[in-house]
mmCIF file of C-alpha atoms in Angstrom:
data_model
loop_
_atom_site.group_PDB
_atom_site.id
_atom_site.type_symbol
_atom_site.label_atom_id
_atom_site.label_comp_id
_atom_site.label_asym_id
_atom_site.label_seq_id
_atom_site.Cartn_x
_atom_site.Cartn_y
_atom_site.Cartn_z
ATOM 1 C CA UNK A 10 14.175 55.031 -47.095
ATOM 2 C CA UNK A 11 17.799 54.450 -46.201
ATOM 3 C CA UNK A 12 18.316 51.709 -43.548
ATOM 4 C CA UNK A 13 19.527 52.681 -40.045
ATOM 5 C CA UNK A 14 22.786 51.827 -39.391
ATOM 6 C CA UNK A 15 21.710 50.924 -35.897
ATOM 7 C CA UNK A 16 20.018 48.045 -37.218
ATOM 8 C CA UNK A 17 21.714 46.719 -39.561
ATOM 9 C CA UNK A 18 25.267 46.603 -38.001
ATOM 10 C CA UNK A 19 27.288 43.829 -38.242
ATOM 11 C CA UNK A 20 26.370 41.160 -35.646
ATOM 12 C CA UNK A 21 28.303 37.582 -34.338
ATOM 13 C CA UNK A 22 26.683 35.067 -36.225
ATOM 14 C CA UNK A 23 26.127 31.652 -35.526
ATOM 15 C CA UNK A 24 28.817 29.592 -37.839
ATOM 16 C CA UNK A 25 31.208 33.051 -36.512
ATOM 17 C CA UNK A 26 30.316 31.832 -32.518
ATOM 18 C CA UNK A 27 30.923 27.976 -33.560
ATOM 19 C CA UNK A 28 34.086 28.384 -35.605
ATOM 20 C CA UNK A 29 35.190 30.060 -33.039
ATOM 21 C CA UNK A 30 33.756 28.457 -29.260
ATOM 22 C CA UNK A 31 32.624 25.149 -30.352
ATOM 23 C CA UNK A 32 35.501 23.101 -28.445
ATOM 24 C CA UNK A 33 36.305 23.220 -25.123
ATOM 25 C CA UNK A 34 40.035 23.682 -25.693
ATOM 26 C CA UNK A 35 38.852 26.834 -27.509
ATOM 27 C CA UNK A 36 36.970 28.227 -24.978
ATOM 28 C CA UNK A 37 39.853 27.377 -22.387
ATOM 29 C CA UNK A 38 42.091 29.063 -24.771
ATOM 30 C CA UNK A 39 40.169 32.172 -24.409
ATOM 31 C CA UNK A 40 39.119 32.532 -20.705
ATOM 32 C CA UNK A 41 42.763 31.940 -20.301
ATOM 33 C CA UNK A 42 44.298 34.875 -22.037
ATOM 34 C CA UNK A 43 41.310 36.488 -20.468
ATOM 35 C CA UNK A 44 42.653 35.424 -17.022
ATOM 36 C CA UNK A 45 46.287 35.611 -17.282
ATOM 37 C CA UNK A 46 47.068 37.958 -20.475
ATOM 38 C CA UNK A 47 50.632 38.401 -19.823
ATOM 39 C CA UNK A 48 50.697 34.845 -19.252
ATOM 40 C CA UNK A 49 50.193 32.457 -16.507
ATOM 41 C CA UNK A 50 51.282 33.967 -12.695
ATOM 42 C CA UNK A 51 50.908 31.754 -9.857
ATOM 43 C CA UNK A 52 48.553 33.502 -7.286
ATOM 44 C CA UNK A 53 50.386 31.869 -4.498
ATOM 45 C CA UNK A 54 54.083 33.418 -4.421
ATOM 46 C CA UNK A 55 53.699 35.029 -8.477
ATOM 47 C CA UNK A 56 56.139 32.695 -10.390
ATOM 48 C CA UNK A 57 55.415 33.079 -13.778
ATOM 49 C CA UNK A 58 56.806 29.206 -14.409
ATOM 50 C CA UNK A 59 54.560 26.523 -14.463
ATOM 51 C CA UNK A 60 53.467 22.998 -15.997
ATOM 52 C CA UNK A 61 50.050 21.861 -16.705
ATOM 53 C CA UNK A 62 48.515 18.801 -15.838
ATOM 54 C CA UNK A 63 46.339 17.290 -18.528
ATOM 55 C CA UNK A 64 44.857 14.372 -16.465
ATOM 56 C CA UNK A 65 43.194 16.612 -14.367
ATOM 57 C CA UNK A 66 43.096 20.116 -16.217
ATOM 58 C CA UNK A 67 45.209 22.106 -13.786
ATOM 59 C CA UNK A 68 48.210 23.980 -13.647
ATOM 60 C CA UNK A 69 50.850 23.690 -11.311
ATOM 61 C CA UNK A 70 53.398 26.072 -10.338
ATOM 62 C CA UNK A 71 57.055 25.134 -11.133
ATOM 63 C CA UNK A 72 58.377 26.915 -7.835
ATOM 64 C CA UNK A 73 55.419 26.257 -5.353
ATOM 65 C CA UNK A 74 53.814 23.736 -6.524
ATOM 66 C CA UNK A 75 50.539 25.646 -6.296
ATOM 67 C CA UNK A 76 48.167 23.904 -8.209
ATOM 68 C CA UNK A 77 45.030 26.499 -9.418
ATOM 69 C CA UNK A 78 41.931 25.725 -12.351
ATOM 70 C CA UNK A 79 41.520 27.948 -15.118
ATOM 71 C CA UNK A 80 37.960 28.361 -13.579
ATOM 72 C CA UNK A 81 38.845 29.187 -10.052
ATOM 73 C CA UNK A 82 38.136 32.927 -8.891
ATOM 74 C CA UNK A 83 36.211 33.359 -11.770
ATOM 75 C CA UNK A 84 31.969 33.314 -12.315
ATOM 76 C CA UNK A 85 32.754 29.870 -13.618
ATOM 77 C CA UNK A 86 33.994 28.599 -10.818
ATOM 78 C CA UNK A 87 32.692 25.283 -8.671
ATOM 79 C CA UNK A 88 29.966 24.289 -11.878
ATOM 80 C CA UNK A 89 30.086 21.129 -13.392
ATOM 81 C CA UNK A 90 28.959 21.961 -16.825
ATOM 82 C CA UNK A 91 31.899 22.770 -19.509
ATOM 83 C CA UNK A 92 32.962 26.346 -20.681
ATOM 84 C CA UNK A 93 31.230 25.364 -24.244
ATOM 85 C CA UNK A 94 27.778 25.728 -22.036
ATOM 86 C CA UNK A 95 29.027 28.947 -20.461
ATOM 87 C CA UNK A 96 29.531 30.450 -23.842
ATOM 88 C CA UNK A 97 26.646 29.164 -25.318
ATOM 89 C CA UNK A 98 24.602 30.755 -22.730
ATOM 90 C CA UNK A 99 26.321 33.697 -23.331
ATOM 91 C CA UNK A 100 26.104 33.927 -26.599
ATOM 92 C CA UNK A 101 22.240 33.531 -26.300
ATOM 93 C CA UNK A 102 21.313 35.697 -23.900
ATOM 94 C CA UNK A 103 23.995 38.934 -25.464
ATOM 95 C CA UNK A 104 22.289 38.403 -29.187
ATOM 96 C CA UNK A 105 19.290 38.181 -28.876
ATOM 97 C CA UNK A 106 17.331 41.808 -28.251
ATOM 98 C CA UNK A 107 14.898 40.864 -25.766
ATOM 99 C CA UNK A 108 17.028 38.430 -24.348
ATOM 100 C CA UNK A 109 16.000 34.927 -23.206
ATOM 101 C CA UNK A 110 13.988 33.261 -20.456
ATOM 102 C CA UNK A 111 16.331 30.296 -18.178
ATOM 103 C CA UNK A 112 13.179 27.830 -19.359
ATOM 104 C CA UNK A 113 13.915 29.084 -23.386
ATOM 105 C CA UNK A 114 18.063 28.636 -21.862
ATOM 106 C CA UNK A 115 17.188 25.105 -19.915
ATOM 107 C CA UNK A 116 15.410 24.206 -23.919
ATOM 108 C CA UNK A 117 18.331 25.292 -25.849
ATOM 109 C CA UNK A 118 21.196 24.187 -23.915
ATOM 110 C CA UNK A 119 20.036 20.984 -22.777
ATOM 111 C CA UNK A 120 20.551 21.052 -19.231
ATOM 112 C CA UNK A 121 18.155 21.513 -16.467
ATOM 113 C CA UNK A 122 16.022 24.159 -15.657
ATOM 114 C CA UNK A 123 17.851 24.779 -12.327
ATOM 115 C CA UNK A 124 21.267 24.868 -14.072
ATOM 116 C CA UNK A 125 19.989 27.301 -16.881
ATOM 117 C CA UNK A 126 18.359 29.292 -14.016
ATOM 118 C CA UNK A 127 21.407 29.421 -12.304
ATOM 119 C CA UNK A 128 23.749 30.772 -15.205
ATOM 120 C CA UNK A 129 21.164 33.149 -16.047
ATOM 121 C CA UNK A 130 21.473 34.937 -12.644
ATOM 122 C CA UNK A 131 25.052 34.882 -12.992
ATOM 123 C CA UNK A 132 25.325 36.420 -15.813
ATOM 124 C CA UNK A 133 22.563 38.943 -15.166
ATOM 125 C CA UNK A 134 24.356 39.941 -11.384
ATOM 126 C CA UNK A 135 27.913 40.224 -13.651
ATOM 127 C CA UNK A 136 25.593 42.351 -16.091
ATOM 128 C CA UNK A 137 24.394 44.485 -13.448
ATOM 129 C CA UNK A 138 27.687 45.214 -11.463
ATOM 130 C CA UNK A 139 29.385 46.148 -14.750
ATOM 131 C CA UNK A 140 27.150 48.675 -15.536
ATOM 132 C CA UNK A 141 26.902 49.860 -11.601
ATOM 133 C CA UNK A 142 30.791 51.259 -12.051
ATOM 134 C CA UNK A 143 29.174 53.756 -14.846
ATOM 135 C CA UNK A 144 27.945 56.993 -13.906
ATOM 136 C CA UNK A 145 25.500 59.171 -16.097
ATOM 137 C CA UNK A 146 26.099 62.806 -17.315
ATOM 138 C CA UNK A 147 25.803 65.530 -19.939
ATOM 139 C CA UNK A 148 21.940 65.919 -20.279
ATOM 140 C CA UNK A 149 19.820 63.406 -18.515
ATOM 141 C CA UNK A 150 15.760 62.572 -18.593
ATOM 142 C CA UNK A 151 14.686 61.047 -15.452
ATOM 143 C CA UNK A 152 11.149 59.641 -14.656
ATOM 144 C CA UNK A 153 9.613 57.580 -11.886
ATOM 145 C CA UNK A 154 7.789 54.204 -12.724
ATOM 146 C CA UNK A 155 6.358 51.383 -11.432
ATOM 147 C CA UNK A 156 6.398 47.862 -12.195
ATOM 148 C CA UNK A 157 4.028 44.901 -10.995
ATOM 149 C CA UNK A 158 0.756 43.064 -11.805
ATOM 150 C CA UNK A 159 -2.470 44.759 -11.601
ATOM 151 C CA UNK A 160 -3.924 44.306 -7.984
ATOM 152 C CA UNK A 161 -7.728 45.412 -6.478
ATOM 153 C CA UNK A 162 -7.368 48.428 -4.598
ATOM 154 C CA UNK A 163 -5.251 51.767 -4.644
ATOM 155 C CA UNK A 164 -3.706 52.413 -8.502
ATOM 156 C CA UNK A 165 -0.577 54.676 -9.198
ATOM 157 C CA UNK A 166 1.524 55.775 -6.353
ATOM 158 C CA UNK A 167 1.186 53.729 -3.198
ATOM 159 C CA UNK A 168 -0.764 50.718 -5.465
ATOM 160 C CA UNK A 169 0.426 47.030 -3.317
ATOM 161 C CA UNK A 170 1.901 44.562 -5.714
ATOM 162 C CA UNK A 171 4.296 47.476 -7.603
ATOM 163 C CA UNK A 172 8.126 48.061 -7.282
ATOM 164 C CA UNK A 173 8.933 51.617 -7.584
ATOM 165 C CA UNK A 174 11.732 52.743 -9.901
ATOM 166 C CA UNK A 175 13.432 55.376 -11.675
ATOM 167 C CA UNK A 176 14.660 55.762 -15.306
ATOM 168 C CA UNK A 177 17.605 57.879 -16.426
ATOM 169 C CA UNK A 178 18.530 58.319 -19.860
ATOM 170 C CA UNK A 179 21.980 60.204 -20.490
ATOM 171 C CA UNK A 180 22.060 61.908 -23.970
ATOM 172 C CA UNK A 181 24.433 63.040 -26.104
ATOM 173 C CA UNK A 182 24.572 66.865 -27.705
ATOM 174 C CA UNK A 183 22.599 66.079 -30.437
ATOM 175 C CA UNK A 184 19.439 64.735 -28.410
ATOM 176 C CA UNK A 185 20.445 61.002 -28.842
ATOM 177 C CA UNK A 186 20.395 58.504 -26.048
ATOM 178 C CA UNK A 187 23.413 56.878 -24.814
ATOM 179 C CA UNK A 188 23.183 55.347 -22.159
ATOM 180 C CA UNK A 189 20.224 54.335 -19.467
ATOM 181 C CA UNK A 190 19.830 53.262 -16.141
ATOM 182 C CA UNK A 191 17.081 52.033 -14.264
ATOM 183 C CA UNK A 192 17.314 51.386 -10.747
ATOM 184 C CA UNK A 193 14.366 50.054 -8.076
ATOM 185 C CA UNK A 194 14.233 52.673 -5.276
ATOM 186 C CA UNK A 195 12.179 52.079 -1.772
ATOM 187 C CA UNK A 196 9.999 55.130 -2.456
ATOM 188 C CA UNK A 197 10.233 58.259 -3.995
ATOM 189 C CA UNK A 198 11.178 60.727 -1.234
ATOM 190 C CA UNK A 199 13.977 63.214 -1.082
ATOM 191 C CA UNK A 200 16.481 60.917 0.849
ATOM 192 C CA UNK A 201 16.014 57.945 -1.214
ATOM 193 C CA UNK A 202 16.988 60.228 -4.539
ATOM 194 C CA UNK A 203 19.981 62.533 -3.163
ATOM 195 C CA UNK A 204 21.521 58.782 -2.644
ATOM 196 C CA UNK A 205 20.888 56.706 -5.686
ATOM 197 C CA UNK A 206 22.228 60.535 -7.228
ATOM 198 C CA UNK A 207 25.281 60.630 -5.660
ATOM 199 C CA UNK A 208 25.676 56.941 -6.768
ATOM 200 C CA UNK A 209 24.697 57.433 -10.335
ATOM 201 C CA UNK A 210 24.887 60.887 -11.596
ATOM 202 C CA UNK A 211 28.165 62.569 -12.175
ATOM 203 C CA UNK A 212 28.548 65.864 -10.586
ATOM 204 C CA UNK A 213 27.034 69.472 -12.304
ATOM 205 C CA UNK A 214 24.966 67.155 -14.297
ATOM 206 C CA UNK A 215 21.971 68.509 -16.283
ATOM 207 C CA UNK A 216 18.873 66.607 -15.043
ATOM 208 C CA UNK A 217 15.338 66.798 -16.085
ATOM 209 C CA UNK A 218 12.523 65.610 -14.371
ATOM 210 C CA UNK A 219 8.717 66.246 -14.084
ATOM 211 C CA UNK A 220 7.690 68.034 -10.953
ATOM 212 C CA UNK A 221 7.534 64.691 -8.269
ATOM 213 C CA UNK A 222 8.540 66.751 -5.315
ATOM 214 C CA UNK A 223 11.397 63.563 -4.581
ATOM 215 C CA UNK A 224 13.211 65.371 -7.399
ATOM 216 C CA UNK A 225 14.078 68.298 -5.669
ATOM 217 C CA UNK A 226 16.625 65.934 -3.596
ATOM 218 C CA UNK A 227 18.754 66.442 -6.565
ATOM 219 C CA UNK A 228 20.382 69.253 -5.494
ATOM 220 C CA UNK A 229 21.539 68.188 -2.867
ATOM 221 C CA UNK A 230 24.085 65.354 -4.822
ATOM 222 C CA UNK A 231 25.389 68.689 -6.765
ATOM 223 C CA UNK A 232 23.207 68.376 -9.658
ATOM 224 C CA UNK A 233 21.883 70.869 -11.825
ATOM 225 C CA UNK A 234 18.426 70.418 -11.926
ATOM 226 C CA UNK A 235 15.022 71.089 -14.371
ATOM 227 C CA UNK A 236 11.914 70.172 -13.402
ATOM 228 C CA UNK A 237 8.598 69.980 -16.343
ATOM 229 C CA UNK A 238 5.315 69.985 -15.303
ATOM 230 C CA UNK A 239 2.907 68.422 -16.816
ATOM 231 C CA UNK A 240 -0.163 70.858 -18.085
ATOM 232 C CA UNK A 241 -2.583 70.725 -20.948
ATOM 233 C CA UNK A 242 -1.152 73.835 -22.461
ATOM 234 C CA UNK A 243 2.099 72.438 -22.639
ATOM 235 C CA UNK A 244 1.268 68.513 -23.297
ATOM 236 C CA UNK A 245 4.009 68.917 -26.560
ATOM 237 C CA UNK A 246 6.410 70.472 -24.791
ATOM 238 C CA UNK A 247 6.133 67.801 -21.529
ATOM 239 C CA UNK A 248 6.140 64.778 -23.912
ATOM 240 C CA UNK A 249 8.836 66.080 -26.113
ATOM 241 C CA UNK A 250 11.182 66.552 -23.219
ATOM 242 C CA UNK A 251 10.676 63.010 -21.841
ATOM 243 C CA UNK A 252 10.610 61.297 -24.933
ATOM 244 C CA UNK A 253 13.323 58.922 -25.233
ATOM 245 C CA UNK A 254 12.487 58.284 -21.103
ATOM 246 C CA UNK A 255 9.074 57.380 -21.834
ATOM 247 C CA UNK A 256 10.072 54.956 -24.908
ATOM 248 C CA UNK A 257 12.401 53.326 -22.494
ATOM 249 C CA UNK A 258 9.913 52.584 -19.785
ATOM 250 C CA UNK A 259 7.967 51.364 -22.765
ATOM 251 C CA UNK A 260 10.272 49.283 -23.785
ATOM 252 C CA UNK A 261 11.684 47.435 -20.136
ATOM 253 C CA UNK A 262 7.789 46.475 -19.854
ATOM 254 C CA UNK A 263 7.291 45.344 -22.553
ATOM 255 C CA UNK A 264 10.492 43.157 -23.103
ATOM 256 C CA UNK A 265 10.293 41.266 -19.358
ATOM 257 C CA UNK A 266 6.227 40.947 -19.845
ATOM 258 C CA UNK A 267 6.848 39.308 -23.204
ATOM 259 C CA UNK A 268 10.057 37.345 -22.346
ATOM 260 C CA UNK A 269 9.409 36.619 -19.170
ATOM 261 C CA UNK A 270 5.945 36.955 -18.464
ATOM 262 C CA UNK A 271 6.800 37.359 -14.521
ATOM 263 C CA UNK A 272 9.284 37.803 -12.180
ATOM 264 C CA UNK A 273 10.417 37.657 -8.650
ATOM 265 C CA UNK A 274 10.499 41.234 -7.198
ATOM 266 C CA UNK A 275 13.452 40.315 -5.329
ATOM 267 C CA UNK A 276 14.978 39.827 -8.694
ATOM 268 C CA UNK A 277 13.846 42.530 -10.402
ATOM 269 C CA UNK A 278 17.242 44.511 -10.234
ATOM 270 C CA UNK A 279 18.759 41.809 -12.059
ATOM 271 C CA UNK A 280 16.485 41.892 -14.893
ATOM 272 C CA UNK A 281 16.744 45.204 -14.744
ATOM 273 C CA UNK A 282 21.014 45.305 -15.068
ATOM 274 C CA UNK A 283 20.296 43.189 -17.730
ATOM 275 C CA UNK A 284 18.389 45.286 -20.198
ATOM 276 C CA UNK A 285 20.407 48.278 -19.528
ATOM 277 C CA UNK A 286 23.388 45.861 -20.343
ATOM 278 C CA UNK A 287 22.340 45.146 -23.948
ATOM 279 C CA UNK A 288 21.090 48.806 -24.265
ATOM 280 C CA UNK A 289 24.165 50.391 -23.286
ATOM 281 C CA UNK A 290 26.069 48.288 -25.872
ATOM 282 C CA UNK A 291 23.425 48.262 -28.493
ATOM 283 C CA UNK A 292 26.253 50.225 -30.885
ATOM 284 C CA UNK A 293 28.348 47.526 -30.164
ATOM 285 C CA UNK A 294 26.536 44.205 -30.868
ATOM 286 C CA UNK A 295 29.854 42.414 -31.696
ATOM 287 C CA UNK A 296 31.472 43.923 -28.360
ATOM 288 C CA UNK A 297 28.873 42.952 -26.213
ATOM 289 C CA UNK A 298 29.729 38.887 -25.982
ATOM 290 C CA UNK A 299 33.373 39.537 -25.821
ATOM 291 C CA UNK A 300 32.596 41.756 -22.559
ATOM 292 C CA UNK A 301 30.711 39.981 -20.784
ATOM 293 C CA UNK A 302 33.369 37.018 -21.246
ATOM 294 C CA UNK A 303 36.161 39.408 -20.207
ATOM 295 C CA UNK A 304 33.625 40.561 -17.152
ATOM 296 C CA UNK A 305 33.095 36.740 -16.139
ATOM 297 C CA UNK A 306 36.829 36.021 -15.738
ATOM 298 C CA UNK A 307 36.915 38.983 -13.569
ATOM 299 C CA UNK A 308 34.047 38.397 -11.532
ATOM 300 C CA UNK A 309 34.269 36.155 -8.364
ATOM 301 C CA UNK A 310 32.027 33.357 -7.975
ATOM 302 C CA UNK A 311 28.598 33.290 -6.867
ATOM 303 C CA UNK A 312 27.713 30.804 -4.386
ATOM 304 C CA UNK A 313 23.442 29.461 -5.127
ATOM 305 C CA UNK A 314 22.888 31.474 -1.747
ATOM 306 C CA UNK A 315 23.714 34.418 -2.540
ATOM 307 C CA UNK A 316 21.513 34.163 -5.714
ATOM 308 C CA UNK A 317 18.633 33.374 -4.122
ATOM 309 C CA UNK A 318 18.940 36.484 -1.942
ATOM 310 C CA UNK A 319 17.354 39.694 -2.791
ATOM 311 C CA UNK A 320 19.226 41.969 -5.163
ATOM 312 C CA UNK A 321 20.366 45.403 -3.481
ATOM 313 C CA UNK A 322 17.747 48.019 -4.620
ATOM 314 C CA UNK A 323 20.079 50.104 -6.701
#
């Protein structure tokens, strides 16, 4: 049986991350190309001149005098731990499949579980808004879902103690799954669809969906849409056109009941950004530590309040 190239592709090892990370002045090297990557510009008046003070790690403009940290404006900014924790943390959380838990990141980076819980968020919020800029097309399978614990009372639709969601899968000609997105929703009505559609879905794309009424909204962001219901007669037919959805729902459940064993619904966004993050650059396993680096420098930084809030629903 010949191995899937999927698999077995060429990852970023250990003694590759360490040859390459495991100094500070290396990692400064890099989120400062990353930064500046024509070189250094002074954000006050844009002189490109400029000295850099080693006693405190900060470079001053020649004209100005603006002093500015390589860490300022970025997700790196205000924390007291060095850039060889940052990457670490990176590092762990982009390699490994299911990802990694901040009290598995507090273990293996030696700091506390606060800290670890804070660059976990980070990084998951940076995950999130990356993939937030990318909107689905070509042929897409969309389901509704539900995630939660199991609670006395009403199951399914309606069941207290469940976040509802939808999963989109994007595929390419040949039936192959490219990219996914799975986004919380506040119910599954009409209104609530046409708007996480226009926000996700490209225009004149093909969706198909089971026959949830909420669906229908679909039209109404310019989609093309199929609906699939689902019917003894046609049970093959139903779960062959949902497939790769299904397997993904599957999947996300599996992967945050086993890694995380719970989370805050609040939160839940997050975790999800973060699966779809890894999934969306699963043909790219050496790519996907380099990006998020590149999308940390970019990013501004994230106060602990603004953490702690709730995530926006989509």
């Amino acid at each position: 049986m010949p191995k899937n190239s999927i698999q077995f592709q060429k990852g970023f090892s250990i003694p590759e991350f360490m040859q390459m990370y495991g100094t500070e002045m290396q990692c400064r090297e890099r989120l400062f190309h990353l930064r500046w990557e024509n070189g250094y510009v002074c954000p006050d008046c844009g002189s490109k001149s400029y000295c850099e003070l080693k006693s405190r790690l900060l470079y001053q403009c020649n004209k100005c005098h603006h002093q500015t940290s390589l860490t300022a404006g970025t997700l790196f900014s205000h924390s007291k731990l060095p850039l060889t924790t940052w990457f670490l943390a990176i590092y762990l959380i982009t390699q490994d499949k299911n990802s990694i838990s901040a009290l598995e990141l507090k273990r293996k980076l030696g700091i506390s579980y606060n800290s670890a819980w804070r660059i976990k968020h980070k990084l998951m919020q940076v995950m999130k808004e990356h993939d937030d800029n990318r909107k689905l097309s070509n042929i897409v399978q969309l389901d509704d879902a539900y995630i939660g614990g199991k609670q006395k009372g009403k199951r399914g639709r309606g069941a207290k103690g469940k976040t509802p969601f939808v999963s989109a899968i994007s595929l390419n000609e040949e039936g192959h799954p490219i990219y996914m997105r799975l986004s919380v929703v506040s119910c599954f009505k009409k209104q609530e669809i046409t708007e996480w559609a226009k926000k996700h879905l490209k225009e004149k794309t093909l969706v198909i969906s089971d026959g949830l009424p909420c669906f229908n909204g679909l039209v109404a962001a310019d989609i093309i849409h199929g609906s699939l219901s689902k019917n003894g007669k046609k049970l093959h037919q139903y779960e062959a056109a949902f497939h790769w959805v299904d397997t993904m729902i599957g999947n996300v459940k599996n992967s945050i009941k086993g890694t995380y064993h719970a989370i805050r619904e609040k939160h839940i966004p997050r975790y999800f950004g973060e699966f779809c993050f890894r999934f969306n650059y699963r043909f790219r396993v050496e790519d996907i530590f380099n990006t998020l680096i590149k999308c940390g420098a970019k990013s501004p930084p994230m106060p602990e309040k603004l953490l702690t809030l709730a995530e926006a629903r989509w």
